Amino acid sequence: MQETLQLNQLPEPEQCIREVRKWLDERPQKPLAYVHSFGCQLNVADGEKLSGILSEMGYDFTNDVNEASLILYNTCAVRENAEDRVFGTLGSIKKLKTENPALILCVTGCMTAQKTVADKIAKSYRYVDIVLGSSAVGKLAQMIWAHMNGMRHAWDIETYIDIPEGVPTVRESTFKGAVPIMYGCNNFCTYCIVPYVRGRERSRTPEAIIEEVRGLIAEGYKEIMLLGQNVNSYAPECGMKFPELLREIDKIEGDYWIRFMSSHPKDAGTELMDALLECEHVAKHLHLPVQSGSNEILKRMNRRYTVEKYLRQVEYIRSKVPDFSLTTDLIVGFPDETEQDFQATLDIVKKVRYDNMYSFIYSKRTGTKAAEMPDGISEKEKSERMGRLLALQREISIENNQRFIGRTLKVLCDGESKKRSGRMTGRSSENMLVEFSGTPEMIGTFVYVKITESHSGMISGELS
Ligand code: SAM
Ligand code: SF4
Ligand code: F3S
């Protein structure tokens, strides 16, 4: 790789933005960028900031890779299939780069923070121009400037720990706003790559968060999603804990909901539950990833709670609201998970009766502790267990969803139903997917829906 410019000698980001904008303004047509974020909502939020920087530099946006003069993939490394999808996508656009060598191809995000991936891109995907590590949002402008100044491969795969404030943002929605409150993770669950690719936990100040939320509400946003890999470990260094932050945000006047994810059960105490129940604007749903119902597996996962502690948290919230809506994440087929361990997972699902779950077959991530653990369970066995878990959850969801029949729910309408014409969809405070009779003008507004039918993944009804 021929580097003629030194990365540490690049002009400041603001100067890079100004200069690139000048060059792009000279083009007869406004250049178009295609930006796609894979992975979790935090990555999508980073993608919105990367788009914000591109917009400042003079790019407009397109959903069609074929008409873009800059393509940016913001990647996810959490499971092997997430990485495979990115490599597949990169392979599929090689043709575009061959046909149009001026096309700028950028890869950012969690995958690039792994040396093995960076090496693979360097070797097998040499047509990628810019590679940026996770949390390097603030570096994009410099990399584009460097590339436009002749640096064939502008690469910077450091994981940066600073939290850039005031970065322009092009949001994907005009009524649902993601607000990252902390970045990184200190937990080192033994299966998980996130702490390695996102670095240690660091939190934004309460002032910066509250100001951003206030701004979004003033602009008419109806749902604010507070994001962090572990939101409820926010933020001893800021002198304000997460439940207090929720209460502070809740004081902002307006018609809006606050949601948050993800909460780690080791930090989900009664203070959090009380804030969730008592704050008027906080949506009445808690995503509490349990990962496994076996204490032995939880220990080997380094989750730092037991099934008993987790169930006490569930009991606490359900003692206040008996049908309180809970969802979870579960991993099936952790190394050497026995049939007994898996039965314990089915047992916790039966006890908690989640409204929904995200379940994943364990994926080995090089560099994590679990990758070194012996694993005698076949892929076939893991898939069968996953099938049994999904069947159980489906049964529970169908039964659970019936509790809404006859109730009128407040719903934030977010689009037209893909299945039935003339119907709209949205989410209730409990995070239930609701389908109802309505019109596209309702998108981005709250409506009230009387529920008449329940299905496995959805409830439906009529406007009331
Ligand atoms: N920080 C969140 C927490 O602790 O609940 C989770 C964030 S992680 C991006 C989302 C989910 O991916 C995890 O809850 C876990 O279920 C799943 N996951 C993470 N690493 C995985 C792996 N190696 N194999 C399968 N699933 C994994
Ligand atoms: Fe990964 Fe565990 Fe951190 Fe969640 S808490 S991001 S699962 S290491
Ligand atoms: Fe994936 Fe990175 Fe999120 S690994 S799940 S995009 S933090």
Coordinates of N, CA, C and O and ligand atoms in Angstrom, one line a residue, residues 185 187-189 191-192 194-195 229 264 291 303, ligand 2:
C185 N -18.0 -1.0 25.9 CA -18.5 -1.9 26.9 C -17.3 -2.5 27.7 O -16.3 -2.7 27.2
N187 N -17.9 -5.1 29.9 CA -18.4 -6.4 30.5 C -17.7 -7.6 30.1 O -17.6 -8.6 30.8
F188 N -17.1 -7.6 28.9 CA -16.4 -8.8 28.4 C -17.2 -10.1 28.6 O -16.6 -11.1 29.2
C189 N -18.4 -10.2 28.2 CA -19.1 -11.4 28.1 C -18.2 -12.3 27.2 O -17.8 -11.8 26.2
Y191 N -18.5 -14.5 25.0 CA -18.8 -14.8 23.6 C -18.7 -13.6 22.7 O -18.8 -13.7 21.5
C192 N -18.5 -12.4 23.3 CA -18.9 -11.1 22.6 C -17.7 -10.3 22.1 O -16.7 -10.1 22.9
V194 N -17.9 -7.2 21.0 CA -18.1 -5.8 21.2 C -17.0 -5.0 22.0 O -16.5 -4.0 21.5
P195 N -16.7 -5.5 23.2 CA -15.6 -4.7 23.9 C -14.3 -4.6 23.2 O -13.6 -3.6 23.4
Q229 N -24.4 0.1 24.8 CA -24.3 -1.3 24.9 C -24.8 -1.8 26.3 O -25.2 -2.9 26.4
H264 N -28.3 -4.2 31.0 CA -27.6 -5.4 31.5 C -28.3 -5.8 32.8 O -28.3 -5.0 33.7
Q291 N -29.8 -14.1 28.0 CA -28.8 -14.9 27.2 C -28.9 -16.4 27.5 O -28.7 -17.2 26.6
R303 N -21.6 -13.4 32.7 CA -22.7 -12.4 32.8 C -22.9 -11.8 34.1 O -23.6 -10.8 34.3
Ligands
SF4_2 FE1 -21.4 -7.8 24.5 FE2 -21.8 -8.4 27.0 FE3 -21.0 -6.0 26.4 FE4 -23.5 -6.8 25.8 S1 -22.7 -6.5 27.8 S2 -22.0 -5.7 24.4 S3 -23.2 -8.9 25.3 S4 -19.8 -7.8 26.2

